[in-house]
Structures are given as structure tokens and as C-alpha cells.
Short mmCIF file of C-alpha atoms (C1' of nucleotides) and ligand atoms in Angstrom, two decimals:
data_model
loop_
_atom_site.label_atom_id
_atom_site.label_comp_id
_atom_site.label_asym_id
_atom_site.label_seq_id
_atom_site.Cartn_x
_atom_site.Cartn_y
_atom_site.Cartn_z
CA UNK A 1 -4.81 4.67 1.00
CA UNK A 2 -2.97 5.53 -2.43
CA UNK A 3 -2.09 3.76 -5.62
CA UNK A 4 1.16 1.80 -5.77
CA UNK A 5 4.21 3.17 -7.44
CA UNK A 6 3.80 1.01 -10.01
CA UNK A 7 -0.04 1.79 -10.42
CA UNK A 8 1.02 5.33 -10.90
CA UNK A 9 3.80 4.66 -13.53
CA UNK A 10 1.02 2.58 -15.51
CA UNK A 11 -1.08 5.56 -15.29
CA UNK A 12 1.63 8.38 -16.29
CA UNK A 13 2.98 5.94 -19.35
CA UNK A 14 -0.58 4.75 -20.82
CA UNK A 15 -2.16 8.46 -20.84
CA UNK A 16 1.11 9.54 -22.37
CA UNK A 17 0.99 6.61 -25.18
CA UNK A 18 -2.62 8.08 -25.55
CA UNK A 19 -1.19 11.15 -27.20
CA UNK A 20 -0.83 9.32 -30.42
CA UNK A 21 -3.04 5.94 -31.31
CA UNK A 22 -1.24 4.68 -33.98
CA UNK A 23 2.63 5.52 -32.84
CA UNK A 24 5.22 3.06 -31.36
CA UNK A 25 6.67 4.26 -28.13
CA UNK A 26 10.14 3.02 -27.22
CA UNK A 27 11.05 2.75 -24.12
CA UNK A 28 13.87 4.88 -24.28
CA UNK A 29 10.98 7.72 -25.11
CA UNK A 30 8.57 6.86 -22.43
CA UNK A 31 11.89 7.09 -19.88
CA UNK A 32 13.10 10.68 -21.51
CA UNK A 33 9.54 11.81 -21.27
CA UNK A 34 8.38 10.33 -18.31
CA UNK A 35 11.68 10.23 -16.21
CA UNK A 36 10.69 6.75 -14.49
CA UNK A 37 13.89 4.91 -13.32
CA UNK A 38 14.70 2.99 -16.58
CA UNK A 39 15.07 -0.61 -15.85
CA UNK A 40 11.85 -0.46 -14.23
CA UNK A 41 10.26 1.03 -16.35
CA UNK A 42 11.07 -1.72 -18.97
CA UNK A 43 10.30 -4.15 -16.87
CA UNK A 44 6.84 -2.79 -16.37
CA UNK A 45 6.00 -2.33 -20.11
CA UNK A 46 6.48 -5.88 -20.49
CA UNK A 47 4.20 -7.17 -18.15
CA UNK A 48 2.20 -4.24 -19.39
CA UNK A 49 2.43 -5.66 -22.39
CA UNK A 50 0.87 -9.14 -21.24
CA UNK A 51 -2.45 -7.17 -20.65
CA UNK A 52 -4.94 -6.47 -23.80
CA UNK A 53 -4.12 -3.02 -23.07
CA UNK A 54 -0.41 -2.79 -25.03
CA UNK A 55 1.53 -4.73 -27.09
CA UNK A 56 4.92 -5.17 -27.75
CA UNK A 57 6.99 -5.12 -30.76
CA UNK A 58 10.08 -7.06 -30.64
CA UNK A 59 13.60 -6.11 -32.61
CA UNK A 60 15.12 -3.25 -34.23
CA UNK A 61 12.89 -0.51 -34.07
CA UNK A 62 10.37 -2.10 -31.70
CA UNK A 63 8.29 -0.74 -29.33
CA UNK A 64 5.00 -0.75 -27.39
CA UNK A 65 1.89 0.57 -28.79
CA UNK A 66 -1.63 0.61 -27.34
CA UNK A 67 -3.78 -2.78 -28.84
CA UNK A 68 -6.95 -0.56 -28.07
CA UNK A 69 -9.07 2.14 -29.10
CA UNK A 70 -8.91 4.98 -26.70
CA UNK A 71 -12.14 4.93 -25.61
CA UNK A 72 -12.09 1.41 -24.56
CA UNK A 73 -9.25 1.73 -22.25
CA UNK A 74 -10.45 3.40 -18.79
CA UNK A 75 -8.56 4.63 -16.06
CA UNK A 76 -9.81 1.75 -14.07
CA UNK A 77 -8.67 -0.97 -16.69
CA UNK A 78 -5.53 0.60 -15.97
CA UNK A 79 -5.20 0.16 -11.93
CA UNK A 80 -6.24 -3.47 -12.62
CA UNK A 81 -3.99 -4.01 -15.42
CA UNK A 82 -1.13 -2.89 -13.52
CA UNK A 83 -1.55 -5.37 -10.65
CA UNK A 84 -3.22 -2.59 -7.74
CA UNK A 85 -5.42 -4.19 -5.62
CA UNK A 86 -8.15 -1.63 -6.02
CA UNK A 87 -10.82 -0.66 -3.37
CA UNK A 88 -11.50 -3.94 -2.58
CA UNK A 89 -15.19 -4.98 -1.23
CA UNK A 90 -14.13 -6.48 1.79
CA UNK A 91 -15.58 -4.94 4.98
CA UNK A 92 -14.00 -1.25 5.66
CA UNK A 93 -13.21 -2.46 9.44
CA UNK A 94 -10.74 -5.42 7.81
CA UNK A 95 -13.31 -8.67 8.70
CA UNK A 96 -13.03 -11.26 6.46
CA UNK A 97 -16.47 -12.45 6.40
CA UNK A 98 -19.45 -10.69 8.01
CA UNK A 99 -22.31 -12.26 9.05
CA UNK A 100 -24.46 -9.38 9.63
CA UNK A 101 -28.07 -9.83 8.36
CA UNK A 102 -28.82 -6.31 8.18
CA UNK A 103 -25.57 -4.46 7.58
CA UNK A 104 -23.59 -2.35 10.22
CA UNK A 105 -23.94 1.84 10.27
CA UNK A 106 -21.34 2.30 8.41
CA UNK A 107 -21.30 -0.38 5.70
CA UNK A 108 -23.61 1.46 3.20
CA UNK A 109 -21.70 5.01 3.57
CA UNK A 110 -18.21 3.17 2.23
CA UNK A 111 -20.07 0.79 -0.26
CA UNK A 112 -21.21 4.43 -1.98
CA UNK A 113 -17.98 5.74 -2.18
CA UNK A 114 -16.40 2.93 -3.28
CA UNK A 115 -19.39 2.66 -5.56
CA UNK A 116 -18.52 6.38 -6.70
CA UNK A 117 -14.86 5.61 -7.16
CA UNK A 118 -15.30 2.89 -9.77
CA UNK A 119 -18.05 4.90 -11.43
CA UNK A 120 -15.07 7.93 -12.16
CA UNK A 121 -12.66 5.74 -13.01
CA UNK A 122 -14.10 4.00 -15.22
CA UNK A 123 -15.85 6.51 -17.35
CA UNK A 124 -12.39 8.12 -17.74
CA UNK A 125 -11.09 6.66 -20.90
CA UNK A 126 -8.02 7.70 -22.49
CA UNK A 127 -10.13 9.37 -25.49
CA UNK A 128 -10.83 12.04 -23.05
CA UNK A 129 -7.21 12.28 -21.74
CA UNK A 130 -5.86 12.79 -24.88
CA UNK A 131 -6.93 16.05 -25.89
CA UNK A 132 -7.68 17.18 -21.98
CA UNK A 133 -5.62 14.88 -19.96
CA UNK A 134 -2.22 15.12 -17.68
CA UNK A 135 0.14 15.15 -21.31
CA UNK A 136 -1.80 16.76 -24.53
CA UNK A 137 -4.11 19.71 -22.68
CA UNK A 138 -4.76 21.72 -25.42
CA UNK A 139 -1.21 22.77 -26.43
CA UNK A 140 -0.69 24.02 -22.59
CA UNK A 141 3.05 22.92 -22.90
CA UNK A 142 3.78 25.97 -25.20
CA UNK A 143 2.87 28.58 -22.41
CA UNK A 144 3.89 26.58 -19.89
CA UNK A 145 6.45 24.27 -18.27
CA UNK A 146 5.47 20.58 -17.19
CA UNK A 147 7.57 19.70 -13.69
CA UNK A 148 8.54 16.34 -13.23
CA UNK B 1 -5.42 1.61 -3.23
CA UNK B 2 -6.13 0.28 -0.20
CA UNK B 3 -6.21 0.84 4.03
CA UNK B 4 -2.25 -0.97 5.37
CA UNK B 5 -2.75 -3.70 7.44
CA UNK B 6 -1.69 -1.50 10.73
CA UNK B 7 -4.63 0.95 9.78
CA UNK B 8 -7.33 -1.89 9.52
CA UNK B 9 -6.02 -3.01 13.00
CA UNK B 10 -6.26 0.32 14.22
CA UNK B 11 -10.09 0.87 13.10
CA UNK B 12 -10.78 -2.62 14.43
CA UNK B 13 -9.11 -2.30 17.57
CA UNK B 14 -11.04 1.43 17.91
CA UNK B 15 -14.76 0.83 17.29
CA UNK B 16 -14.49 -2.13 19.78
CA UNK B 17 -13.07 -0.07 22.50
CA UNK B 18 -15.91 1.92 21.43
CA UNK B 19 -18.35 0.06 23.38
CA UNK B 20 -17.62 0.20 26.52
CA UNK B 21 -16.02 4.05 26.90
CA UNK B 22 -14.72 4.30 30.06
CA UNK B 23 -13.75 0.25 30.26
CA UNK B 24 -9.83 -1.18 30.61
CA UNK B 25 -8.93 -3.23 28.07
CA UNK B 26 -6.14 -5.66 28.12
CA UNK B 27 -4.47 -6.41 24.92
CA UNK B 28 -5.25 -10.22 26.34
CA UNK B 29 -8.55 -9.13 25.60
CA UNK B 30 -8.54 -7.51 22.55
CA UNK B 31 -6.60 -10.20 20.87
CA UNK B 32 -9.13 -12.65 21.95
CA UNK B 33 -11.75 -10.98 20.42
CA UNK B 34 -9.96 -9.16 17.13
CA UNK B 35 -7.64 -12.16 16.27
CA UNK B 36 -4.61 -9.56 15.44
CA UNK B 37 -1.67 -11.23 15.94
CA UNK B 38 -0.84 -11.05 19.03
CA UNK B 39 3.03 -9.30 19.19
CA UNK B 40 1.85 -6.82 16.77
CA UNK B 41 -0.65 -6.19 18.67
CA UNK B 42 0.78 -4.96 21.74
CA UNK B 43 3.30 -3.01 19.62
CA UNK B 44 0.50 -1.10 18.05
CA UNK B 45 -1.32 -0.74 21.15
CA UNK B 46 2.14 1.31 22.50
CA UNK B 47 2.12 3.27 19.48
CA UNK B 48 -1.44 4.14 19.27
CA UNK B 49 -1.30 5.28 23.10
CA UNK B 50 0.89 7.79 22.24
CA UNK B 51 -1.33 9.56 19.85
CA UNK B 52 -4.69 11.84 22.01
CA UNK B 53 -7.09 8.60 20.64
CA UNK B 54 -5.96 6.11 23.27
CA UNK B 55 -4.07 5.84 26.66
CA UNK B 56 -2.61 3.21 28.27
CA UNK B 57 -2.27 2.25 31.70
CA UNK B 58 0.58 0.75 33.18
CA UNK B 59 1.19 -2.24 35.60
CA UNK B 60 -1.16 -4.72 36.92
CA UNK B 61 -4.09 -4.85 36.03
CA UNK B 62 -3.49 -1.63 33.34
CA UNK B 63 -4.70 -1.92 29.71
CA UNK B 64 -6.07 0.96 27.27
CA UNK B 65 -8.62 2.93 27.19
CA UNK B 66 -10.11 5.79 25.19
CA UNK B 67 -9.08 9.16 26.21
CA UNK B 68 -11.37 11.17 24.05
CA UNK B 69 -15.32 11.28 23.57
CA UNK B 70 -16.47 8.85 21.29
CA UNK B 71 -17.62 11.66 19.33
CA UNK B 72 -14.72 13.14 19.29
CA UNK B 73 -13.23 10.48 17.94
CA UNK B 74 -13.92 10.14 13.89
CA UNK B 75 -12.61 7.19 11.38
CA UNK B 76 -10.21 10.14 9.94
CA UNK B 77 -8.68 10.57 13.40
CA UNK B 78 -7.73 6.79 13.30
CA UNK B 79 -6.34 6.79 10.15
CA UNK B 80 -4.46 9.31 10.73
CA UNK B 81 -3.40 8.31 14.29
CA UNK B 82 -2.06 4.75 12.53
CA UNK B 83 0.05 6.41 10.60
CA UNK B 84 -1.69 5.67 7.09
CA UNK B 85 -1.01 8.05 4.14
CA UNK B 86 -4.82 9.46 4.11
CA UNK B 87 -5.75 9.61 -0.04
CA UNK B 88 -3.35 12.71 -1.13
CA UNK B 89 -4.11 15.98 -2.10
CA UNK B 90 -1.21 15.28 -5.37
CA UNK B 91 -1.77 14.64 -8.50
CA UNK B 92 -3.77 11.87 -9.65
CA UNK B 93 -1.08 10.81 -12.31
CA UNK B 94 2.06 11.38 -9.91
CA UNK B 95 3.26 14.31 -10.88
CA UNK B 96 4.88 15.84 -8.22
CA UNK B 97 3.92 19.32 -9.43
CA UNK B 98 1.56 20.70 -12.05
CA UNK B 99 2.10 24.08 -13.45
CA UNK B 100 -0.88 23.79 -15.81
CA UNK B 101 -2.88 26.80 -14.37
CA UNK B 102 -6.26 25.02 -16.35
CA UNK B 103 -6.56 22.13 -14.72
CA UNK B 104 -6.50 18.90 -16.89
CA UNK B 105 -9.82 17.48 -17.59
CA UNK B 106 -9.53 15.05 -14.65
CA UNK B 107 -8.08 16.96 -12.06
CA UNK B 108 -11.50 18.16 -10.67
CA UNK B 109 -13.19 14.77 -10.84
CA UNK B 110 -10.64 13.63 -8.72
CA UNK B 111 -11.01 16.04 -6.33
CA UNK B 112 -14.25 15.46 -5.80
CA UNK B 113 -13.93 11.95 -4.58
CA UNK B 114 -10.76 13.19 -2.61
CA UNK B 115 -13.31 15.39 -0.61
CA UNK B 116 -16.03 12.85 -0.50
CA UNK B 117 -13.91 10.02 1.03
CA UNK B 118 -12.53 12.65 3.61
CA UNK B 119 -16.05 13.64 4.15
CA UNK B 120 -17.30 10.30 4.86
CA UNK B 121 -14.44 9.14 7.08
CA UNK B 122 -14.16 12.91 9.18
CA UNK B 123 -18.24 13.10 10.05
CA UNK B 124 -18.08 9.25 11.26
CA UNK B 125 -17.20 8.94 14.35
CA UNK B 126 -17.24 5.99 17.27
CA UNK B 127 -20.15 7.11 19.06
CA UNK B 128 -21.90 6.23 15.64
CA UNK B 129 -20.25 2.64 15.76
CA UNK B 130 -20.51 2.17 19.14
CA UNK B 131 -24.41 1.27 19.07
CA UNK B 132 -24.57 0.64 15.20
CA UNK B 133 -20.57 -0.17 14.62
CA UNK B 134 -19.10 -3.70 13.23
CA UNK B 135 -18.66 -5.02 16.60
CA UNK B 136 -22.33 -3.96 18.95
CA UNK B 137 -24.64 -3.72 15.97
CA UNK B 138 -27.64 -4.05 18.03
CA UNK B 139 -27.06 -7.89 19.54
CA UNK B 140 -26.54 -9.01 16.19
CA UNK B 141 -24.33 -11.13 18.38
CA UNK B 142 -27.55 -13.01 20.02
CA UNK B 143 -28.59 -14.25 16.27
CA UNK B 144 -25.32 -14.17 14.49
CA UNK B 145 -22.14 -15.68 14.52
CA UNK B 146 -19.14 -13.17 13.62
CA UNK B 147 -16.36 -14.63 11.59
CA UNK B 148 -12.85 -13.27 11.83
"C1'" DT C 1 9.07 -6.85 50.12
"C1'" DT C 2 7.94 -10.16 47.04
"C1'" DT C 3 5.16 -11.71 43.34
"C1'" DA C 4 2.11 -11.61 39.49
"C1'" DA C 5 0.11 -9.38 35.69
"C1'" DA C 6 0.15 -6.06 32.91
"C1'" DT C 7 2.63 -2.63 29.35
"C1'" DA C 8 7.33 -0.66 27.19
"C1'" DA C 9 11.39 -1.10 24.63
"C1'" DT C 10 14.24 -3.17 21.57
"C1'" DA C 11 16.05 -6.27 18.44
"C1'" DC C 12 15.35 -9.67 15.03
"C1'" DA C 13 12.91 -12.25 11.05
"C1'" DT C 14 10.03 -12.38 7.01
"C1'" DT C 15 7.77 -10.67 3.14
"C1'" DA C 16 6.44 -7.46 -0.54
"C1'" DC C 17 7.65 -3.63 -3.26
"C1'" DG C 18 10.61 -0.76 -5.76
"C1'" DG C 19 14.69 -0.63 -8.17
"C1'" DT C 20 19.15 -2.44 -10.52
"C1'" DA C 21 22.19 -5.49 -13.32
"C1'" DT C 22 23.09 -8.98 -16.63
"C1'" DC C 23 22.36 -11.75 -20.28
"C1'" DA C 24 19.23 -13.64 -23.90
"C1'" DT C 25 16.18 -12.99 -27.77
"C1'" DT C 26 14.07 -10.73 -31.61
"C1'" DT C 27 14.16 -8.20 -35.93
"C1'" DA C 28 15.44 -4.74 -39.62
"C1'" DA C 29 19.18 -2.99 -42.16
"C1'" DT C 30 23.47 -3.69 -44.27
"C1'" DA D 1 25.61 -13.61 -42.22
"C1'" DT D 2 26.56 -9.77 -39.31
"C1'" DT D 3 25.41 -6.02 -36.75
"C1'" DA D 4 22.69 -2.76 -34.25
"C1'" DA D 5 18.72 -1.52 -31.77
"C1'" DA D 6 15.14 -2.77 -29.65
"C1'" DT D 7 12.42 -5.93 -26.00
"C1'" DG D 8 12.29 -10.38 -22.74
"C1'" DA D 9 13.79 -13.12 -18.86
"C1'" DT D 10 15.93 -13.64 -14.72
"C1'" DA D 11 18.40 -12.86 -10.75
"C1'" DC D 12 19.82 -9.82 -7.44
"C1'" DC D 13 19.68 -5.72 -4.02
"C1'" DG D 14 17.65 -2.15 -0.65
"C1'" DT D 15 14.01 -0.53 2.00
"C1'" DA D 16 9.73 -0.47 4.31
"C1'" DA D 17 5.81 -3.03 6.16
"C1'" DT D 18 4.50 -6.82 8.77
"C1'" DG D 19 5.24 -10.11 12.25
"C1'" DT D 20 7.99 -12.50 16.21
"C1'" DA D 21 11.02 -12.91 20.35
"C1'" DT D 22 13.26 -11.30 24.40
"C1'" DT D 23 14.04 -8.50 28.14
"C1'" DA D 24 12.84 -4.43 31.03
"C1'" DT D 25 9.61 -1.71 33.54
"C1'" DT D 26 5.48 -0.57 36.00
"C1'" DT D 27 1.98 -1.32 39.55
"C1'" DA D 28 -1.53 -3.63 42.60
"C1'" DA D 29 -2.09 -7.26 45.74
"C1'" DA D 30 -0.65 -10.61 49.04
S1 SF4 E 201 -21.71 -4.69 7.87
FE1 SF4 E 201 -20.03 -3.60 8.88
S2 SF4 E 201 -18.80 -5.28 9.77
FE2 SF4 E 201 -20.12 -6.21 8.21
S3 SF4 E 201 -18.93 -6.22 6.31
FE3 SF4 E 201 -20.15 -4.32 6.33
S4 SF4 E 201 -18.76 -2.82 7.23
FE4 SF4 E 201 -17.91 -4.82 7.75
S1 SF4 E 202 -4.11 19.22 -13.60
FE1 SF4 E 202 -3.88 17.06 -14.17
S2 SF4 E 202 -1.65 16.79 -14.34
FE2 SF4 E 202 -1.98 18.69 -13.17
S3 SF4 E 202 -1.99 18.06 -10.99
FE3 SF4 E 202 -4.12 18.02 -11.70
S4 SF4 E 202 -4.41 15.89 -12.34
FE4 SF4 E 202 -2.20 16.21 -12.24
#
DNA sequence: TTTAAATAATACATTACGGTATCATTTAAT
DNA sequence: ATTAAATGATACCGTAATGTATTATTTAAA
């Protein structure tokens, strides 16, 4: 019960690119920044870069850069775009179908969290992590250290 | 984001032994009725016994049973027992430490549905499933068919 | 005491995920 | 054209999760 590696990485890099709209991120700046083990990290921005969330700009002085407003990128168009299964709505107890007419105890209690998951993460947008999120938060990083 | 395959076993193989408390159950018999595969199964089974939620006896005619109250007995305790990393207490964006001493604006969102999901899964328990669970469900199994 | 039916232990196989290495391609500057 | 600095494609490697196979041990019954 936790987001993949890999789901994590997409979240630390794409709320980091949210710092500035407009700018192209290398990955060589995304690495120093972020610290995630280079080659993998480049190998994730590219098939990052096959979603509508980033794009990629080939050659000298290439880069990725986000292909959407902030506000139209949620944290939840994030999990998905980086390949995380998310919380699924299969049946909590693993059954692949259920043929239950009226639905077991606990079926209702786990469709409202899940139902309550999806509803935070996808009113988080990276609008709202840029000024308040994990990276920009209001100029924090001059009174204080970030740990990696 | 997501339950392993061991802990959806576990919460299967649980809530059915939930029906009949003080019953033996053979992993013959739990097989037949949970489809798990059958190896992985009885390796499970061994390492589940070892936890306080199950007990196995030995020899012929031995098997598993329950060797707590079905009340005392919650979803959490299962999880847990399987091995499963229960949803973490770190930081949403995988940071392994945060010195920001104002939380960023999504720390306390997420917290929330850290505490909600733990709620959920610690105040269900089998004595809840047993009459109302994915496997008695109140003869469903007269009118319905269950599909694994 | 032997046998049968159960679990325990252990080793092996397969797959998915995370991570690394190498080479190819693109593009701007010279 | 050549070069340098960037990304793209691809193949490989290591580890953990999942699944399978084999042998050992336990225990009740005959
Ligand atoms: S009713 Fe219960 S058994 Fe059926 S899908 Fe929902 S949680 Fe699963
Ligand atoms: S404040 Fe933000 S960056 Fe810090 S631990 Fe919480 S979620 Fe992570």
C-alpha cells in the first residue's frame, strides 16, 4: 500500500518543473536538484515525456518542459501518467468479479475512501504546489535546509 | 498504490476462516474454496501462523485456525501480519525528511486520508465480516454464484 | 509400529521493478 | 561540415515478489 518508486520520482520531478511554467529543465538539473539516480531518471522523463503532461526538446540545449497549464495538471494525472496502478476498484478482499446483489459490509466503507482519495488528488494541481508545495513554499529554503 | 498479492491472500484467506471460529481448516480446503495457488498457499499459511492471528496445527488431521477473537482481529492486524508496508507516515513526495517547520500546502491533506484509511481498516474487524464479510454475506450463496 | 494425512522447511524458477551502461539521434553554435 | 550538448532507444544487471518443487517432520489411526 504505497506508490511505486517511480510514481514518487514523477511526483518529486513534475512539482519541481512546476516552480517555473515557461523554463526548460535539463535533466542534468532535475538530477542535481532532485538527486534521483541519473540514468533513471532520464529514462523516466522520456516516457514522461510521451504523456500530455511534458514534452521534450531534443539537441543542444534541450530539455523537458511542462506542455500544460498548472492548473490542469493534478496530482492524480500524475500517478496515472507515470504508469502506478492506482487504487484500483476491484473488490478490497482481491475477487475478481463479485456477484453480490446487495454489496458485502465492508464494500461501501473502502469504495468511500477510495472515493476520498481520488477526490484529494485530483483537486491538487500543480498551481497550488507551486507557491505552497514540497519545492517553492514561500521562500522557506532561505531559513531553512531541504534534506534529501 | 495498491494491497501485494500476499496481503490480498492474507485478507481472503482471514475473513473465510472467519466463519466458522473455532473450525480446522486444511489448506486442502482453503485452496478449494479461495483458488490461491496452491504452493503459495501453504507457504503463507506457515508464515501467517507464526504471527498471534492464526495457529496451525500439526500432523494428521491438523490445519489452521484462528487464535484470537474475531473481534480482536481487525483488517489492519492482517495487513500488518502479511507483511504489507501499511500507507506510510513519510512524505507524500518521497522525501525522506522535511525540515520545513510550516508544512507544505499538501502535507495535511495527506494526512488526513493517511488517518482515514487506518481508521477504516483498524475499527473493521472479522466478527464484522464474518456474518456480513465477502465470503457469508447472509446466504448470498443460496441465490448467487461467487466468481473467483 | 506402520501408515496416511497433514504441516514445515528449503531450494529453485519466474517475473516485475529499479537501476546501469552503451550507443544512436537531434540540434544549436562555430 | 564539425562539434558539443542535449535527449532517445535498447540492452543488460540486481533484487525482491511471486510461484513451484522436493523433502522432512509431525501426529492420529489402524
Ligand atoms: S461486495 Fe464485498 S466481496 Fe463483493 S466486490 Fe465488494 S468488497 Fe468484494
Ligand atoms: S511538508 Fe510537504 S515536503 Fe515536507 S514532509 Fe510534508 S509533504 Fe513532504
Amino acid at each position: 500500500m504505497n506508490f511505486s518508486k517511480t510514481t514518487e520520482y514523477a511526483l518529486k520531478i513534475l512539482s519541481y518543473m512546476a516552480l517555473d511554467y515557461n523554463k526548460l529543465y535539463s535533466a542534468e538539473e532535475i538530477f542535481k536538484e532532485l538527486k534521483i539516480p541519473y540514468r533513471y531518471l532520464r529514462k523516466q522523463l522520456t516516457i514522461l515525456s510521451k504523456s500530455d503532461l511534458i514534452k521534450s526538446i531534443q539537441g543542444k540545449f534541450g530539455g523537458y518542459k511542462l506542455s500544460k497549464k498548472l492548473e490542469d495538471i493534478s496530482l492524480l494525472d500524475i500517478i496515472v501518467a507515470s504508469g502506478d496502478k492506482q487504487l484500483s476498484n476491484n473488490c478490497f478482499f482481491g475477487f475478481n468479479e463479485c456477484a453480490f446483489q446487495e454489496k458485502c459490509s465492508f464494500h461501501n466503507k473502502w469504495e468511500k475512501v477510495r472515493t476520498e482519495i481520488n477526490m484529494v488528488l485530483s483537486t491538487t494541481n500543480l498551481a497550488e504546489l507551486k507557491s505552497n508545495g514540497p519545492h517553492g513554499h514561500a521562500n522557506s529554503n532561505l531559513l531553512l535546509t531541504k534534506i534529501n
